[in-house]
Coordinates of C-alpha atoms in Angstrom, one line a residue:
Chain A
M1 CA 14.0 -5.0 20.7
T2 CA 13.2 -1.3 20.7
K3 CA 11.4 0.5 17.9
T4 CA 14.6 2.4 17.0
E5 CA 16.5 -0.9 16.8
L6 CA 13.7 -2.3 14.5
E7 CA 14.0 0.8 12.3
D8 CA 17.8 0.4 12.1
I9 CA 17.4 -3.2 11.1
Y10 CA 14.9 -2.1 8.4
H11 CA 17.3 0.5 7.0
D12 CA 20.1 -2.2 6.9
Y13 CA 17.7 -4.5 5.1
I14 CA 16.9 -1.9 2.4
A15 CA 20.7 -1.2 2.0
C16 CA 21.2 -5.0 1.6
L17 CA 18.6 -5.0 -1.2
N18 CA 20.2 -2.0 -3.0
K19 CA 23.6 -3.7 -2.8
Q20 CA 22.0 -7.0 -4.1
D21 CA 24.0 -8.6 -1.2
W22 CA 22.0 -11.8 -1.4
P23 CA 24.1 -13.9 1.0
R24 CA 23.3 -11.3 3.7
L25 CA 19.6 -11.5 3.1
A26 CA 19.2 -14.3 5.6
R27 CA 20.1 -11.9 8.4
F28 CA 16.9 -10.0 7.7
V29 CA 14.4 -12.5 6.3
D30 CA 13.1 -15.6 8.1
S31 CA 13.5 -18.9 6.4
D32 CA 9.7 -19.4 6.5
V33 CA 8.8 -15.9 5.4
R34 CA 5.2 -15.3 4.0
Y35 CA 4.7 -12.8 1.2
N36 CA 1.2 -11.5 0.5
G37 CA -0.3 -14.7 2.1
N38 CA 2.0 -17.2 0.5
Q39 CA 4.8 -19.0 2.4
I40 CA 7.6 -18.5 -0.2
G41 CA 10.4 -18.9 2.3
L42 CA 13.9 -17.2 2.1
E43 CA 14.8 -18.9 -1.2
G44 CA 11.6 -17.8 -2.8
Y45 CA 12.1 -14.3 -1.4
R46 CA 15.6 -14.1 -2.8
S47 CA 14.4 -15.5 -6.2
M48 CA 11.7 -12.8 -6.3
L49 CA 14.2 -10.0 -5.7
E50 CA 16.7 -11.4 -8.1
A51 CA 14.0 -11.5 -10.8
N52 CA 13.0 -7.9 -9.9
F53 CA 16.6 -6.7 -10.5
A54 CA 16.9 -8.8 -13.7
E55 CA 13.8 -7.1 -15.1
I56 CA 14.7 -3.7 -13.7
P57 CA 18.5 -3.3 -13.8
D58 CA 18.4 0.2 -12.3
L59 CA 16.0 -0.8 -9.5
H60 CA 16.7 1.2 -6.3
F61 CA 14.6 1.1 -3.1
N62 CA 14.1 4.6 -1.5
I63 CA 12.3 4.9 1.8
E64 CA 9.8 7.8 1.6
L65 CA 7.9 7.2 4.9
L66 CA 8.5 4.9 7.8
V67 CA 6.0 4.1 10.5
G68 CA 7.0 1.6 13.2
E69 CA 5.1 0.0 16.0
L70 CA 6.6 -3.3 17.4
P71 CA 6.6 -5.8 15.9
Y72 CA 5.5 -4.1 12.7
I73 CA 7.1 -1.7 10.2
A74 CA 5.0 0.1 7.6
S75 CA 7.0 1.7 4.8
R76 CA 6.2 3.7 1.7
L77 CA 8.9 3.0 -0.8
H78 CA 9.5 5.2 -3.9
F79 CA 10.9 3.9 -7.1
N80 CA 12.1 5.7 -10.2
C81 CA 13.4 3.2 -12.7
T82 CA 13.2 1.7 -16.2
P83 CA 11.8 -1.9 -16.4
Q84 CA 13.2 -3.4 -19.6
G85 CA 10.2 -5.5 -20.7
K86 CA 7.0 -6.3 -18.8
F87 CA 6.4 -5.3 -15.2
L88 CA 3.1 -6.1 -13.4
N89 CA 2.0 -7.4 -16.8
L90 CA 2.4 -4.0 -18.3
N91 CA 4.6 -3.4 -21.4
I92 CA 7.1 -0.9 -20.1
N93 CA 10.0 -1.7 -22.5
G94 CA 12.5 0.7 -21.0
A95 CA 10.2 3.6 -20.3
N96 CA 11.1 5.6 -17.2
V97 CA 8.4 5.2 -14.5
S98 CA 8.0 6.5 -10.9
F99 CA 5.8 4.7 -8.5
A100 CA 5.2 3.8 -4.8
E101 CA 4.9 0.6 -2.9
N102 CA 3.1 0.7 0.4
V103 CA 4.3 -2.3 2.4
F104 CA 3.9 -3.8 5.9
Y105 CA 6.4 -6.1 7.6
K106 CA 6.0 -8.2 10.7
F107 CA 9.2 -9.0 12.5
H108 CA 10.1 -11.8 14.9
D109 CA 13.6 -12.3 16.4
K110 CA 14.8 -9.3 14.3
K111 CA 13.8 -11.0 11.1
I112 CA 10.9 -10.4 8.6
V113 CA 8.4 -13.2 9.0
Q114 CA 5.5 -11.7 7.0
V115 CA 5.1 -9.1 4.2
W116 CA 2.0 -7.4 2.8
S117 CA 2.9 -5.4 -0.2
V118 CA 0.9 -3.3 -2.7
I119 CA 2.5 -1.6 -5.7
D120 CA 0.8 1.4 -7.3
K121 CA 0.0 -0.1 -10.7
T122 CA -2.6 2.6 -11.4
A123 CA 0.2 5.3 -11.3
I124 CA 2.4 3.3 -13.7
E125 CA -0.6 2.9 -16.1
A126 CA -1.2 6.6 -16.0
Q127 CA 2.4 7.4 -16.9
L128 CA 2.4 4.9 -19.8
M129 CA -0.9 6.4 -21.1
A130 CA 0.7 9.9 -20.9
Y131 CA 3.8 8.7 -22.9
S132 CA 1.5 7.0 -25.4
D133 CA -0.6 10.2 -25.8
R134 CA 2.7 12.2 -26.4
G135 CA 3.7 9.6 -28.9
D136 CA 7.1 9.0 -27.3
A137 CA 6.7 5.4 -26.1
Chain B
M1 CA -2.4 13.3 21.6
T2 CA -1.3 9.8 22.5
K3 CA -0.9 6.9 20.0
T4 CA -4.0 5.3 21.6
E5 CA -6.0 8.4 21.1
L6 CA -4.9 8.6 17.5
E7 CA -5.9 5.0 16.9
D8 CA -9.3 5.6 18.6
I9 CA -9.9 8.6 16.3
Y10 CA -8.9 6.4 13.3
H11 CA -11.4 3.7 14.3
D12 CA -14.1 6.4 14.6
Y13 CA -13.2 7.7 11.2
I14 CA -13.6 4.3 9.6
A15 CA -17.0 3.9 11.4
C16 CA -18.0 7.3 10.0
L17 CA -17.2 6.1 6.4
N18 CA -19.1 2.8 6.9
K19 CA -22.1 4.8 8.1
Q20 CA -21.7 7.2 5.2
D21 CA -22.2 9.9 7.8
W22 CA -20.8 12.7 5.6
P23 CA -21.7 15.7 7.8
R24 CA -19.4 14.1 10.5
L25 CA -16.5 13.7 8.1
A26 CA -15.2 17.2 8.9
R27 CA -14.4 16.0 12.4
F28 CA -11.8 13.7 11.0
V29 CA -10.6 15.2 7.7
D30 CA -8.8 18.6 7.4
S31 CA -10.3 21.2 5.1
D32 CA -7.1 21.3 3.1
V33 CA -6.4 17.5 3.0
R34 CA -4.0 16.2 0.4
Y35 CA -4.7 12.8 -1.2
N36 CA -1.9 11.0 -3.1
G37 CA -0.1 14.3 -3.7
N38 CA -3.2 16.4 -4.7
Q39 CA -4.8 19.0 -2.5
I40 CA -8.4 17.9 -2.9
G41 CA -9.7 19.4 0.3
L42 CA -12.6 18.2 2.5
E43 CA -15.2 18.6 -0.3
G44 CA -13.1 16.7 -2.8
Y45 CA -12.5 14.0 -0.2
R46 CA -16.2 13.7 0.5
S47 CA -17.0 13.6 -3.3
M48 CA -14.5 10.8 -3.8
L49 CA -16.0 8.7 -1.0
E50 CA -19.6 9.4 -2.2
A51 CA -18.5 8.3 -5.7
N52 CA -17.0 5.1 -4.2
F53 CA -20.2 4.2 -2.5
A54 CA -22.3 5.0 -5.6
E55 CA -20.1 2.7 -7.7
I56 CA -19.8 0.0 -4.9
P57 CA -23.1 0.0 -3.0
D58 CA -21.9 -2.8 -0.6
L59 CA -18.6 -1.0 0.1
H60 CA -17.4 -1.7 3.7
F61 CA -14.0 -0.7 5.2
N62 CA -12.4 -3.4 7.4
I63 CA -9.2 -2.7 9.3
E64 CA -7.0 -5.7 8.9
L65 CA -3.8 -4.3 10.4
L66 CA -3.0 -0.9 12.1
V67 CA 0.4 0.5 12.7
G68 CA 0.6 3.8 14.6
E69 CA 3.5 6.2 15.2
L70 CA 2.6 9.8 15.9
P71 CA 1.6 11.7 13.8
Y72 CA 1.1 8.8 11.4
I73 CA -1.3 5.8 11.0
A74 CA -0.6 3.1 8.5
S75 CA -3.5 0.8 7.8
R76 CA -4.1 -2.3 5.8
L77 CA -7.8 -2.3 4.8
H78 CA -9.6 -5.3 3.5
F79 CA -12.6 -5.1 1.1
N80 CA -15.0 -7.8 -0.1
C81 CA -17.5 -6.1 -2.4
T82 CA -19.3 -6.0 -5.8
P83 CA -18.5 -2.9 -7.8
Q84 CA -21.4 -2.5 -10.2
G85 CA -19.6 -1.2 -13.3
K86 CA -16.0 -0.1 -13.7
F87 CA -13.6 0.2 -10.8
L88 CA -9.9 1.3 -11.3
N89 CA -10.7 1.2 -15.0
L90 CA -11.5 -2.6 -14.8
N91 CA -14.9 -4.0 -15.9
I92 CA -16.2 -5.5 -12.7
N93 CA -19.9 -5.5 -13.6
G94 CA -21.1 -6.9 -10.3
A95 CA -18.5 -9.6 -9.8
N96 CA -17.5 -10.2 -6.2
V97 CA -13.9 -9.1 -5.5
S98 CA -11.7 -9.1 -2.5
F99 CA -8.7 -6.8 -2.2
A100 CA -6.5 -4.8 0.1
E101 CA -5.6 -1.1 0.4
N102 CA -2.4 -0.2 2.1
V103 CA -2.7 3.4 3.2
F104 CA -0.8 6.0 5.3
Y105 CA -2.4 9.0 7.0
K106 CA -0.7 12.0 8.5
F107 CA -2.7 13.7 11.3
H108 CA -2.5 17.3 12.6
D109 CA -4.8 18.6 15.4
K110 CA -6.6 15.2 15.4
K111 CA -7.5 15.5 11.7
I112 CA -6.2 13.8 8.6
V113 CA -4.1 16.2 6.6
Q114 CA -2.4 13.9 4.2
V115 CA -3.2 10.4 2.7
W116 CA -1.0 8.1 0.6
S117 CA -3.1 5.2 -0.6
V118 CA -2.4 2.2 -2.9
I119 CA -5.1 -0.3 -3.8
D120 CA -4.1 -3.8 -4.9
K121 CA -5.3 -3.7 -8.5
T122 CA -3.2 -6.7 -9.4
A123 CA -5.2 -8.9 -7.0
I124 CA -8.5 -7.7 -8.5
E125 CA -7.2 -8.4 -12.1
A126 CA -6.2 -12.0 -11.0
Q127 CA -9.7 -12.6 -9.7
L128 CA -11.4 -11.3 -12.8
M129 CA -9.0 -13.5 -14.9
A130 CA -10.0 -16.6 -12.8
Y131 CA -13.7 -15.8 -13.2
S132 CA -13.2 -15.4 -17.0
D133 CA -11.3 -18.7 -17.2
R134 CA -14.1 -20.4 -15.4
G135 CA -16.6 -18.7 -17.8
D136 CA -18.8 -17.3 -15.0
A137 CA -18.1 -13.6 -15.5

């Protein structure tokens, strides 16, 4: 597999998420996938994503920056969305928030076997604080 | 510059931070460096790092995972340290915490010109919660 092929697969994976095409997820995610150190497996991964879309109906993954070095992809994802209730244990309640996720993926046989993700919670807190200061949330 | 040279420079940069060798920082960081969207410049960058070490005397940068693709480096850094007071607006007060930072760097002329960093605040909160539940913090 070349780096370009890996990056093409990654773009297809992100398109799969944005379409919520869950039956197709198995093409991209290994059955024993590990997420932030926990072996959640494909079913756990799918459940996590389904829960994300249930909590954030307008969730959309946007690739802002992609760095690839076999067998890894590092991606900075950008989100602009309105979580309906709590997200990351913060009371969002339909406020519009923009934030980044810096995430690493390890691939094996063209599938994601490991993910290390960090979401910028501090940026979301700053936006909620600004809304609160303005009195409009 | 080759990718190997870039990664060597990055390792030297991290060694510079761990030695708190601030006069040497200008070899690695551009005078107009941008950090999470803000043009803080070399002096602002140095001030930020000095403040980090003042708040966390046992701060040490450990590279857990490195992904390089010119002109970018993506790095997952691991920290195990004891912030003395507040950190990321959390009351740490000398508790031992382990956490990751997923960070992207853009290089130009062998120097860092842009940084996009996200620290895993959620992981720190979970550890403080566990300490609190055990009644030892």
